[in-house]
mmCIF file of C-alpha atoms in Angstrom:
data_model
loop_
_atom_site.group_PDB
_atom_site.id
_atom_site.type_symbol
_atom_site.label_atom_id
_atom_site.label_comp_id
_atom_site.label_asym_id
_atom_site.label_seq_id
_atom_site.Cartn_x
_atom_site.Cartn_y
_atom_site.Cartn_z
ATOM 1 C CA UNK A 832 0.000 0.000 0.000
ATOM 2 C CA UNK A 833 1.345 3.438 -0.973
ATOM 3 C CA UNK A 834 0.260 6.892 0.168
ATOM 4 C CA UNK A 835 1.527 10.264 -0.976
ATOM 5 C CA UNK A 836 0.976 13.109 1.481
ATOM 6 C CA UNK A 837 1.079 16.493 -0.251
ATOM 7 C CA UNK A 838 0.390 20.152 0.342
ATOM 8 C CA UNK A 839 1.367 20.399 4.003
ATOM 9 C CA UNK A 840 3.965 22.559 5.669
ATOM 10 C CA UNK A 841 6.516 19.969 6.768
ATOM 11 C CA UNK A 842 8.432 20.037 10.054
ATOM 12 C CA UNK A 843 10.709 17.021 9.724
ATOM 13 C CA UNK A 844 12.109 16.942 13.268
ATOM 14 C CA UNK A 845 15.652 17.681 12.097
ATOM 15 C CA UNK A 846 15.786 20.942 10.098
ATOM 16 C CA UNK A 847 15.605 24.295 11.843
ATOM 17 C CA UNK A 848 12.964 25.645 9.466
ATOM 18 C CA UNK A 849 9.673 24.253 8.138
ATOM 19 C CA UNK A 850 9.453 23.146 4.510
ATOM 20 C CA UNK A 851 6.671 24.704 2.465
ATOM 21 C CA UNK A 852 4.454 22.400 0.423
ATOM 22 C CA UNK A 853 6.179 19.262 1.627
ATOM 23 C CA UNK A 854 5.508 15.857 0.101
ATOM 24 C CA UNK A 855 6.082 12.472 1.729
ATOM 25 C CA UNK A 856 5.717 9.099 0.032
ATOM 26 C CA UNK A 857 4.887 6.108 2.223
ATOM 27 C CA UNK A 858 5.072 2.514 1.057
ATOM 28 C CA UNK A 859 3.805 -0.135 3.447
ATOM 29 C CA UNK A 860 5.144 0.913 6.891
ATOM 30 C CA UNK A 861 8.105 3.055 5.764
ATOM 31 C CA UNK A 862 8.858 6.501 4.386
ATOM 32 C CA UNK A 863 10.384 5.993 0.946
ATOM 33 C CA UNK A 864 10.631 9.531 -0.424
ATOM 34 C CA UNK A 865 10.547 13.068 0.987
ATOM 35 C CA UNK A 866 9.993 15.999 -1.349
ATOM 36 C CA UNK A 867 8.840 13.928 -4.313
ATOM 37 C CA UNK A 868 6.714 15.559 -6.972
ATOM 38 C CA UNK A 869 5.885 12.426 -8.945
ATOM 39 C CA UNK A 870 2.803 10.407 -7.990
ATOM 40 C CA UNK A 871 3.182 6.629 -8.214
ATOM 41 C CA UNK A 872 0.259 5.162 -10.126
ATOM 42 C CA UNK A 873 -0.840 2.937 -7.239
ATOM 43 C CA UNK A 874 -0.449 5.553 -4.474
ATOM 44 C CA UNK A 875 -3.400 7.043 -2.622
ATOM 45 C CA UNK A 876 -3.096 10.837 -2.805
ATOM 46 C CA UNK A 877 -3.737 12.545 0.530
ATOM 47 C CA UNK A 878 -4.044 16.315 0.305
ATOM 48 C CA UNK A 879 -2.936 18.072 3.502
ATOM 49 C CA UNK A 880 -3.165 21.642 2.205
ATOM 50 C CA UNK A 881 -3.440 24.118 5.075
ATOM 51 C CA UNK A 882 -2.085 21.631 7.623
ATOM 52 C CA UNK A 883 1.324 21.061 9.183
ATOM 53 C CA UNK A 884 2.878 17.598 8.956
ATOM 54 C CA UNK A 885 5.279 16.412 11.672
ATOM 55 C CA UNK A 886 6.945 13.176 12.729
ATOM 56 C CA UNK A 887 4.868 11.163 15.169
ATOM 57 C CA UNK A 888 5.421 12.721 18.580
ATOM 58 C CA UNK A 889 7.270 10.813 21.317
ATOM 59 C CA UNK A 890 6.580 11.046 25.052
ATOM 60 C CA UNK A 891 9.744 9.781 26.744
ATOM 61 C CA UNK A 892 8.329 9.593 30.279
ATOM 62 C CA UNK A 893 4.938 7.958 30.688
ATOM 63 C CA UNK A 894 3.245 5.722 33.254
ATOM 64 C CA UNK A 895 0.575 3.930 31.260
ATOM 65 C CA UNK A 896 0.128 1.370 34.032
ATOM 66 C CA UNK A 897 -0.940 4.106 36.459
ATOM 67 C CA UNK A 898 -4.096 4.967 34.523
ATOM 68 C CA UNK A 899 -6.539 4.450 37.402
ATOM 69 C CA UNK A 900 -7.015 6.575 40.504
ATOM 70 C CA UNK A 901 -3.944 5.730 42.543
ATOM 71 C CA UNK A 902 -5.519 5.851 45.991
ATOM 72 C CA UNK A 903 -8.276 3.471 44.856
ATOM 73 C CA UNK A 904 -5.675 1.083 43.449
ATOM 74 C CA UNK A 905 -3.662 1.129 46.668
ATOM 75 C CA UNK A 906 -6.830 0.375 48.644
ATOM 76 C CA UNK A 907 -7.821 -2.472 46.265
ATOM 77 C CA UNK A 908 -11.019 -0.645 45.277
ATOM 78 C CA UNK A 909 -10.506 -1.118 41.520
ATOM 79 C CA UNK A 910 -10.904 -4.461 39.766
ATOM 80 C CA UNK A 911 -8.320 -5.884 37.399
ATOM 81 C CA UNK A 912 -10.848 -5.514 34.566
ATOM 82 C CA UNK A 913 -11.295 -1.807 35.301
ATOM 83 C CA UNK A 914 -7.548 -1.233 35.554
ATOM 84 C CA UNK A 915 -7.046 -2.945 32.207
ATOM 85 C CA UNK A 916 -9.809 -0.836 30.663
ATOM 86 C CA UNK A 917 -8.200 2.344 32.041
ATOM 87 C CA UNK A 918 -4.838 1.325 30.574
ATOM 88 C CA UNK A 919 -6.337 0.601 27.157
ATOM 89 C CA UNK A 920 -8.221 3.929 27.203
ATOM 90 C CA UNK A 921 -4.973 5.777 27.945
ATOM 91 C CA UNK A 922 -3.189 3.953 25.128
ATOM 92 C CA UNK A 923 -5.908 4.999 22.667
ATOM 93 C CA UNK A 924 -5.913 8.607 23.887
ATOM 94 C CA UNK A 925 -2.142 8.739 23.609
ATOM 95 C CA UNK A 926 -1.906 7.688 19.980
ATOM 96 C CA UNK A 927 -4.916 9.784 18.971
ATOM 97 C CA UNK A 928 -3.234 12.830 20.531
ATOM 98 C CA UNK A 929 -0.386 12.350 18.046
ATOM 99 C CA UNK A 930 2.049 10.450 20.261
ATOM 100 C CA UNK A 931 2.908 7.426 18.159
ATOM 101 C CA UNK A 932 5.687 6.279 20.522
ATOM 102 C CA UNK A 933 6.261 6.352 24.264
ATOM 103 C CA UNK A 934 8.909 5.327 26.767
ATOM 104 C CA UNK A 935 7.173 3.884 29.815
ATOM 105 C CA UNK A 936 9.271 4.581 32.901
ATOM 106 C CA UNK A 937 7.557 2.087 35.173
ATOM 107 C CA UNK A 938 4.147 0.529 35.381
ATOM 108 C CA UNK A 939 3.363 -1.935 32.599
ATOM 109 C CA UNK A 940 4.197 -5.586 32.062
ATOM 110 C CA UNK A 941 5.147 -7.277 28.803
ATOM 111 C CA UNK A 942 1.529 -8.382 28.419
ATOM 112 C CA UNK A 943 0.501 -4.818 27.562
ATOM 113 C CA UNK A 944 3.320 -4.517 25.023
ATOM 114 C CA UNK A 945 2.187 -7.723 23.338
ATOM 115 C CA UNK A 946 -1.448 -6.611 23.322
ATOM 116 C CA UNK A 947 -0.612 -3.372 21.515
ATOM 117 C CA UNK A 948 2.006 -5.003 19.333
ATOM 118 C CA UNK A 949 -0.518 -7.566 18.068
ATOM 119 C CA UNK A 950 -2.990 -4.788 17.254
ATOM 120 C CA UNK A 951 -5.575 -6.025 19.762
ATOM 121 C CA UNK A 952 -5.940 -2.502 21.146
ATOM 122 C CA UNK A 953 -4.867 0.799 19.546
ATOM 123 C CA UNK A 954 -1.831 2.460 21.038
ATOM 124 C CA UNK A 955 1.632 3.877 20.407
ATOM 125 C CA UNK A 956 4.901 2.020 20.008
ATOM 126 C CA UNK A 957 6.134 1.250 23.519
ATOM 127 C CA UNK A 958 9.587 0.967 25.005
ATOM 128 C CA UNK A 959 9.197 0.046 28.679
ATOM 129 C CA UNK A 960 11.267 -0.376 31.840
ATOM 130 C CA UNK A 961 8.791 -2.782 33.490
ATOM 131 C CA UNK A 962 9.281 -2.397 37.282
ATOM 132 C CA UNK A 963 11.296 0.624 38.400
ATOM 133 C CA UNK A 964 14.051 -0.291 40.865
ATOM 134 C CA UNK A 965 13.459 1.346 44.245
ATOM 135 C CA UNK A 966 15.034 1.028 47.671
ATOM 136 C CA UNK A 967 13.084 0.204 50.793
ATOM 137 C CA UNK A 968 11.419 3.393 51.980
ATOM 138 C CA UNK A 969 12.434 5.259 48.847
ATOM 139 C CA UNK A 970 10.555 6.857 45.986
ATOM 140 C CA UNK A 971 8.244 4.294 44.439
ATOM 141 C CA UNK A 972 7.781 2.353 47.687
ATOM 142 C CA UNK A 973 4.142 3.317 48.041
ATOM 143 C CA UNK A 974 2.661 1.807 51.172
ATOM 144 C CA UNK A 975 1.950 2.537 54.799
ATOM 145 C CA UNK A 976 4.922 2.156 57.167
ATOM 146 C CA UNK A 977 2.636 -0.118 59.174
ATOM 147 C CA UNK A 978 2.720 -2.658 56.335
ATOM 148 C CA UNK A 979 5.715 -4.952 56.020
ATOM 149 C CA UNK A 980 7.906 -4.345 52.965
ATOM 150 C CA UNK A 981 7.182 -7.826 51.637
ATOM 151 C CA UNK A 982 3.456 -7.000 51.589
ATOM 152 C CA UNK A 983 3.905 -3.723 49.747
ATOM 153 C CA UNK A 984 2.944 -4.467 46.177
ATOM 154 C CA UNK A 985 -0.167 -6.545 46.657
ATOM 155 C CA UNK A 986 -1.781 -4.630 43.784
ATOM 156 C CA UNK A 987 0.721 -5.871 41.158
ATOM 157 C CA UNK A 988 -1.003 -7.810 38.345
ATOM 158 C CA UNK A 989 1.267 -10.085 36.343
ATOM 159 C CA UNK A 990 0.748 -9.584 32.630
ATOM 160 C CA UNK A 991 -0.687 -6.107 33.148
ATOM 161 C CA UNK A 992 1.207 -3.912 35.610
ATOM 162 C CA UNK A 993 4.787 -3.790 36.826
ATOM 163 C CA UNK A 994 5.144 -1.672 39.949
ATOM 164 C CA UNK A 995 8.277 -0.779 41.911
ATOM 165 C CA UNK A 996 10.687 -3.569 42.859
ATOM 166 C CA UNK A 997 12.455 -3.148 46.207
ATOM 167 C CA UNK A 998 16.179 -3.783 45.762
ATOM 168 C CA UNK A 999 18.507 -3.236 48.709
ATOM 169 C CA UNK A 1000 22.148 -4.101 48.184
ATOM 170 C CA UNK A 1001 24.047 -5.048 45.071
ATOM 171 C CA UNK A 1002 22.786 -8.628 44.905
ATOM 172 C CA UNK A 1003 19.133 -7.569 45.117
ATOM 173 C CA UNK A 1004 19.661 -4.891 42.474
ATOM 174 C CA UNK A 1005 21.214 -7.476 40.162
ATOM 175 C CA UNK A 1006 18.350 -9.935 40.649
ATOM 176 C CA UNK A 1007 15.694 -7.215 40.279
ATOM 177 C CA UNK A 1008 17.284 -5.928 37.076
ATOM 178 C CA UNK A 1009 17.257 -9.403 35.582
ATOM 179 C CA UNK A 1010 13.613 -9.850 36.559
ATOM 180 C CA UNK A 1011 12.753 -6.560 34.830
ATOM 181 C CA UNK A 1012 14.222 -7.883 31.606
ATOM 182 C CA UNK A 1013 12.225 -11.093 32.083
ATOM 183 C CA UNK A 1014 9.107 -8.887 32.274
ATOM 184 C CA UNK A 1015 9.941 -7.360 28.902
ATOM 185 C CA UNK A 1016 11.996 -4.279 29.843
ATOM 186 C CA UNK A 1017 13.993 -2.629 27.069
ATOM 187 C CA UNK A 1018 15.890 -0.402 29.550
ATOM 188 C CA UNK A 1019 16.096 0.029 33.347
ATOM 189 C CA UNK A 1020 14.717 2.800 35.535
ATOM 190 C CA UNK A 1021 15.958 3.547 39.071
ATOM 191 C CA UNK A 1022 14.906 6.113 41.661
ATOM 192 C CA UNK A 1023 18.103 7.686 43.049
ATOM 193 C CA UNK A 1024 16.469 10.502 45.053
ATOM 194 C CA UNK A 1025 13.256 11.192 46.886
ATOM 195 C CA UNK A 1026 10.223 12.051 44.805
ATOM 196 C CA UNK A 1027 7.036 14.072 44.686
ATOM 197 C CA UNK A 1028 4.670 11.085 44.771
ATOM 198 C CA UNK A 1029 6.326 9.529 47.829
ATOM 199 C CA UNK A 1030 5.331 8.871 51.423
ATOM 200 C CA UNK A 1031 8.554 8.095 53.281
ATOM 201 C CA UNK A 1032 11.285 10.323 51.845
ATOM 202 C CA UNK A 1033 12.202 13.911 51.018
ATOM 203 C CA UNK A 1034 13.172 15.406 47.668
ATOM 204 C CA UNK A 1035 16.603 16.159 49.125
ATOM 205 C CA UNK A 1036 17.312 12.484 49.953
ATOM 206 C CA UNK A 1037 19.710 10.403 47.902
ATOM 207 C CA UNK A 1038 18.843 6.759 47.304
ATOM 208 C CA UNK A 1039 20.957 3.786 46.243
ATOM 209 C CA UNK A 1040 24.738 3.863 46.527
ATOM 210 C CA UNK A 1041 27.005 4.456 43.557
ATOM 211 C CA UNK A 1042 27.910 0.762 43.730
ATOM 212 C CA UNK A 1043 24.255 -0.328 43.618
ATOM 213 C CA UNK A 1044 23.533 1.921 40.640
ATOM 214 C CA UNK A 1045 26.642 0.593 38.876
ATOM 215 C CA UNK A 1046 25.305 -2.970 39.191
ATOM 216 C CA UNK A 1047 22.129 -1.944 37.343
ATOM 217 C CA UNK A 1048 24.268 -0.241 34.692
ATOM 218 C CA UNK A 1049 26.310 -3.425 34.255
ATOM 219 C CA UNK A 1050 23.156 -5.522 33.877
ATOM 220 C CA UNK A 1051 21.756 -3.058 31.335
ATOM 221 C CA UNK A 1052 25.007 -3.090 29.359
ATOM 222 C CA UNK A 1053 24.895 -6.884 29.329
ATOM 223 C CA UNK A 1054 21.566 -6.502 27.506
ATOM 224 C CA UNK A 1055 22.951 -3.780 25.202
ATOM 225 C CA UNK A 1056 20.768 -1.122 26.785
ATOM 226 C CA UNK A 1057 20.929 1.608 29.427
ATOM 227 C CA UNK A 1058 19.746 2.940 32.796
ATOM 228 C CA UNK A 1059 17.784 6.115 33.348
ATOM 229 C CA UNK A 1060 17.191 7.568 36.807
ATOM 230 C CA UNK A 1061 14.474 9.480 38.590
ATOM 231 C CA UNK A 1062 16.321 12.360 40.266
ATOM 232 C CA UNK A 1063 15.285 15.564 42.019
ATOM 233 C CA UNK A 1064 18.607 16.765 43.459
ATOM 234 C CA UNK A 1065 22.148 17.166 42.194
ATOM 235 C CA UNK A 1066 23.753 14.885 44.800
ATOM 236 C CA UNK A 1067 21.721 11.947 43.518
ATOM 237 C CA UNK A 1068 22.451 12.924 39.919
ATOM 238 C CA UNK A 1069 26.191 13.017 40.606
ATOM 239 C CA UNK A 1070 26.010 9.521 42.094
ATOM 240 C CA UNK A 1071 24.131 8.222 39.065
ATOM 241 C CA UNK A 1072 26.401 9.856 36.498
ATOM 242 C CA UNK A 1073 29.493 8.500 38.245
ATOM 243 C CA UNK A 1074 27.885 5.039 38.128
ATOM 244 C CA UNK A 1075 27.446 5.236 34.361
ATOM 245 C CA UNK A 1076 23.756 5.961 33.696
ATOM 246 C CA UNK A 1077 22.787 7.482 30.348
ATOM 247 C CA UNK A 1078 19.757 9.576 31.222
ATOM 248 C CA UNK A 1079 18.237 11.630 34.047
ATOM 249 C CA UNK A 1080 14.475 12.072 34.490
ATOM 250 C CA UNK A 1081 13.121 15.356 35.950
ATOM 251 C CA UNK A 1082 16.580 16.737 36.874
ATOM 252 C CA UNK A 1083 15.304 19.349 39.315
ATOM 253 C CA UNK A 1084 17.966 21.928 40.124
ATOM 254 C CA UNK A 1085 20.672 20.806 37.697
ATOM 255 C CA UNK A 1086 23.306 23.510 37.897
ATOM 256 C CA UNK A 1087 26.247 24.506 35.702
ATOM 257 C CA UNK A 1088 28.643 22.032 37.337
ATOM 258 C CA UNK A 1089 26.197 19.121 37.097
ATOM 259 C CA UNK A 1090 25.291 19.928 33.495
ATOM 260 C CA UNK A 1091 28.973 20.013 32.554
ATOM 261 C CA UNK A 1092 29.463 16.628 34.205
ATOM 262 C CA UNK A 1093 26.512 15.191 32.299
ATOM 263 C CA UNK A 1094 27.698 16.638 28.986
ATOM 264 C CA UNK A 1095 31.196 15.236 29.457
ATOM 265 C CA UNK A 1096 29.818 11.729 30.022
ATOM 266 C CA UNK A 1097 27.099 11.817 27.379
ATOM 267 C CA UNK A 1098 24.153 11.856 29.789
ATOM 268 C CA UNK A 1099 20.796 13.191 28.578
ATOM 269 C CA UNK A 1100 17.974 14.942 30.453
ATOM 270 C CA UNK A 1101 14.222 14.357 30.201
ATOM 271 C CA UNK A 1102 12.420 17.104 32.175
ATOM 272 C CA UNK A 1103 8.749 16.580 32.999
ATOM 273 C CA UNK A 1104 7.097 19.972 33.266
ATOM 274 C CA UNK A 1105 3.556 18.805 32.503
ATOM 275 C CA UNK A 1106 3.082 16.754 35.666
ATOM 276 C CA UNK A 1107 4.268 19.630 37.843
ATOM 277 C CA UNK A 1108 1.788 21.933 36.110
ATOM 278 C CA UNK A 1109 -1.244 19.643 36.352
ATOM 279 C CA UNK A 1110 -0.535 18.640 39.958
ATOM 280 C CA UNK A 1111 -0.373 22.308 40.876
ATOM 281 C CA UNK A 1112 -3.601 23.135 39.040
ATOM 282 C CA UNK A 1113 -5.693 19.982 39.607
ATOM 283 C CA UNK A 1114 -4.227 17.966 42.459
ATOM 284 C CA UNK A 1115 -7.495 16.471 43.672
ATOM 285 C CA UNK A 1116 -8.340 14.739 40.368
ATOM 286 C CA UNK A 1117 -5.343 12.410 40.689
ATOM 287 C CA UNK A 1118 -6.548 10.523 43.748
ATOM 288 C CA UNK A 1119 -3.231 10.975 45.558
ATOM 289 C CA UNK A 1120 -2.773 11.034 49.328
ATOM 290 C CA UNK A 1121 -3.319 14.631 50.522
ATOM 291 C CA UNK A 1122 0.105 14.888 52.195
ATOM 292 C CA UNK A 1123 1.732 14.764 48.761
ATOM 293 C CA UNK A 1124 0.236 18.117 47.725
ATOM 294 C CA UNK A 1125 2.956 20.227 49.358
ATOM 295 C CA UNK A 1126 5.731 18.124 47.835
ATOM 296 C CA UNK A 1127 5.101 19.527 44.347
ATOM 297 C CA UNK A 1128 6.637 22.739 45.673
ATOM 298 C CA UNK A 1129 8.918 24.539 43.245
ATOM 299 C CA UNK A 1130 9.851 21.513 41.138
ATOM 300 C CA UNK A 1131 8.614 23.338 38.033
ATOM 301 C CA UNK A 1132 11.156 26.132 38.412
ATOM 302 C CA UNK A 1133 13.805 23.593 39.359
ATOM 303 C CA UNK A 1134 13.259 21.789 36.062
ATOM 304 C CA UNK A 1135 13.214 25.040 34.086
ATOM 305 C CA UNK A 1136 16.598 25.899 35.622
ATOM 306 C CA UNK A 1137 17.803 22.399 34.706
ATOM 307 C CA UNK A 1138 16.750 22.839 31.075
ATOM 308 C CA UNK A 1139 18.579 26.139 30.768
ATOM 309 C CA UNK A 1140 21.768 24.840 32.377
ATOM 310 C CA UNK A 1141 21.684 21.667 30.303
ATOM 311 C CA UNK A 1142 21.161 23.453 26.993
ATOM 312 C CA UNK A 1143 24.041 25.804 27.775
ATOM 313 C CA UNK A 1144 26.307 22.815 28.445
ATOM 314 C CA UNK A 1145 25.232 20.890 25.351
ATOM 315 C CA UNK A 1146 23.255 18.194 27.175
ATOM 316 C CA UNK A 1147 20.514 16.641 24.973
ATOM 317 C CA UNK A 1148 17.133 17.671 26.425
ATOM 318 C CA UNK A 1149 14.231 15.364 25.649
ATOM 319 C CA UNK A 1150 10.546 15.580 26.468
ATOM 320 C CA UNK A 1151 8.343 13.636 28.874
ATOM 321 C CA UNK A 1152 4.980 14.374 30.469
ATOM 322 C CA UNK A 1153 5.029 11.978 33.488
ATOM 323 C CA UNK A 1154 1.226 12.109 33.651
ATOM 324 C CA UNK A 1155 -0.495 9.709 36.031
ATOM 325 C CA UNK A 1156 -4.067 8.832 36.904
ATOM 326 C CA UNK A 1157 -7.243 8.407 34.870
ATOM 327 C CA UNK A 1158 -6.899 11.620 32.826
ATOM 328 C CA UNK A 1159 -3.690 11.528 30.786
ATOM 329 C CA UNK A 1160 -4.968 13.412 27.759
ATOM 330 C CA UNK A 1161 -2.682 16.455 28.069
ATOM 331 C CA UNK A 1162 0.619 15.087 26.814
ATOM 332 C CA UNK A 1163 0.900 18.025 24.418
ATOM 333 C CA UNK A 1164 1.119 20.356 27.421
ATOM 334 C CA UNK A 1165 4.765 19.314 27.733
ATOM 335 C CA UNK A 1166 5.551 20.881 24.353
ATOM 336 C CA UNK A 1167 3.672 24.038 25.335
ATOM 337 C CA UNK A 1168 5.708 24.461 28.513
ATOM 338 C CA UNK A 1169 9.005 23.593 26.848
ATOM 339 C CA UNK A 1170 8.336 26.048 24.042
ATOM 340 C CA UNK A 1171 8.177 28.798 26.667
ATOM 341 C CA UNK A 1172 11.679 27.862 27.835
ATOM 342 C CA UNK A 1173 13.519 26.766 24.696
ATOM 343 C CA UNK A 1174 11.414 27.958 21.752
ATOM 344 C CA UNK A 1175 8.805 26.143 19.680
ATOM 345 C CA UNK A 1176 11.064 24.382 17.164
ATOM 346 C CA UNK A 1177 13.448 23.137 19.867
ATOM 347 C CA UNK A 1178 10.459 21.868 21.854
ATOM 348 C CA UNK A 1179 9.206 19.955 18.800
ATOM 349 C CA UNK A 1180 12.651 18.456 18.210
ATOM 350 C CA UNK A 1181 12.858 17.448 21.879
ATOM 351 C CA UNK A 1182 9.646 15.431 21.415
ATOM 352 C CA UNK A 1183 10.765 13.867 18.131
ATOM 353 C CA UNK A 1184 14.386 13.428 17.020
ATOM 354 C CA UNK A 1185 16.010 14.156 20.401
ATOM 355 C CA UNK A 1186 13.762 11.709 22.234
ATOM 356 C CA UNK A 1187 14.461 9.079 19.581
ATOM 357 C CA UNK A 1188 18.210 9.450 20.129
ATOM 358 C CA UNK A 1189 17.832 9.281 23.920
ATOM 359 C CA UNK A 1190 15.788 6.103 23.529
ATOM 360 C CA UNK A 1191 18.333 4.617 21.087
ATOM 361 C CA UNK A 1192 15.708 4.280 18.358
ATOM 362 C CA UNK A 1193 16.687 7.157 16.045
ATOM 363 C CA UNK A 1194 17.159 4.666 13.216
ATOM 364 C CA UNK A 1195 13.448 3.842 13.414
ATOM 365 C CA UNK A 1196 11.458 6.943 14.459
ATOM 366 C CA UNK A 1197 11.732 10.610 15.392
ATOM 367 C CA UNK A 1198 12.023 12.321 12.018
ATOM 368 C CA UNK A 1199 10.495 12.413 8.563
ATOM 369 C CA UNK A 1200 13.326 10.763 6.662
ATOM 370 C CA UNK A 1201 13.634 7.969 4.125
ATOM 371 C CA UNK A 1202 13.794 4.571 5.762
ATOM 372 C CA UNK A 1203 12.073 5.556 9.005
ATOM 373 C CA UNK A 1204 8.751 4.129 10.091
ATOM 374 C CA UNK A 1205 5.859 6.046 8.570
ATOM 375 C CA UNK A 1206 4.735 7.599 11.858
ATOM 376 C CA UNK A 1207 3.245 10.971 10.922
ATOM 377 C CA UNK A 1208 0.996 13.588 12.511
ATOM 378 C CA UNK A 1209 -0.902 16.456 10.896
ATOM 379 C CA UNK A 1210 -2.188 19.415 12.910
ATOM 380 C CA UNK A 1211 -4.515 22.213 11.836
ATOM 381 C CA UNK A 1212 -2.386 25.030 13.272
ATOM 382 C CA UNK A 1213 1.063 26.561 12.903
ATOM 383 C CA UNK A 1214 3.125 24.880 15.663
ATOM 384 C CA UNK A 1215 5.852 27.515 15.511
ATOM 385 C CA UNK A 1216 3.518 30.491 15.870
ATOM 386 C CA UNK A 1217 1.028 28.801 18.203
ATOM 387 C CA UNK A 1218 2.689 25.962 20.145
ATOM 388 C CA UNK A 1219 0.102 26.398 22.909
ATOM 389 C CA UNK A 1220 -2.369 24.509 20.703
ATOM 390 C CA UNK A 1221 -0.449 21.261 21.274
ATOM 391 C CA UNK A 1222 -2.420 21.143 24.526
ATOM 392 C CA UNK A 1223 -5.621 20.481 22.557
ATOM 393 C CA UNK A 1224 -5.656 16.902 21.179
ATOM 394 C CA UNK A 1225 -8.557 17.760 18.870
ATOM 395 C CA UNK A 1226 -6.177 19.932 16.825
ATOM 396 C CA UNK A 1227 -4.318 16.754 15.847
ATOM 397 C CA UNK A 1228 -6.429 15.858 12.800
ATOM 398 C CA UNK A 1229 -4.447 13.014 11.252
ATOM 399 C CA UNK A 1230 -2.321 10.289 12.848
ATOM 400 C CA UNK A 1231 -0.445 7.678 10.841
ATOM 401 C CA UNK A 1232 1.393 4.857 12.606
ATOM 402 C CA UNK A 1233 3.477 2.471 10.558
ATOM 403 C CA UNK A 1234 1.784 3.536 7.333
ATOM 404 C CA UNK A 1235 -1.729 2.964 8.700
ATOM 405 C CA UNK A 1236 -4.139 5.819 9.382
ATOM 406 C CA UNK A 1237 -5.313 5.504 12.982
ATOM 407 C CA UNK A 1238 -7.094 8.867 13.225
ATOM 408 C CA UNK A 1239 -8.512 11.170 10.571
ATOM 409 C CA UNK A 1240 -10.772 14.060 11.552
ATOM 410 C CA UNK A 1241 -9.883 16.378 8.673
ATOM 411 C CA UNK A 1242 -12.779 18.458 7.409
#
């Protein structure tokens, strides 16, 4: 099957300027020509005049498995059927909002990847970490201190969700990492500092020793992949970078020294401005314990400072929303907020080609180039002049994933 997309303004995810009247030829699931003027006899002609065509967007920090109200899940008030339905709804919303690929940083089991991969439910391409590695009492260890640590994750559902795995000491980290890969992980995620959605730590805490983090890095390297870390303070980031991780999530407060250290060792940053914004504006809708409200604090400004320091040092800055709960339909908000800090085109690149490089999949997705998967998105606005409209999924009027149209609301 061949399709020729014509007439759109093309933002290819690589060039600094849009291309007027772009044309893209798709054959089967791949892009075979960009800029062609000839129309193959068998190709379906798709006129996108007045629209802007972009690579499929990538959200490099999602939690698809946390698609139900968290407090209800912790209290066993939600059935497995309902949790599965919530996950499948989020997957559909994600791809229909123009995000044709995601990196799940903790929460889904290989069963979800297989379900989407087989086309049983609509959703984006998924690269997942399975269970995030957490230390006892650290970020991701969500339970009452009156419950024994072995009883913590009673709400885990094999084949569906993959919640935090407690790993204390090098041997436990090694075993947990190997179990993550058994669950279908394509990379590892660790929490090396306290977090916002936590009950027994502070944002200023460091978690895991350098030696423990290095064990996870060694296990990831044995699988030809990498470790990324949840981090909200520079002490934890320094530990992780010294241990050999490749990416930092959130990165609150990264300063000039830390950014230089990251740049020297090839470490990337994925800030998550959207979750800080929505937790500040609509905390109650997430079903989180009330004591977490004050922990959001000034993490937004801390991540803005991190972006600026990282860009100045030459650190690749990707894009992740980190949305949780039953309403995850504002992934485009991340581009809106990043555009305010780094400019609209840089924000778009962060959510396309930069994310693809961070995820080690730049040979497959992230740009409109010959040989890449035909993951394409058309919007009915000028993303450079009006990036704020990324926050409205209805403005995404065409979504193509692997050469198949999965959404078309063009008038």
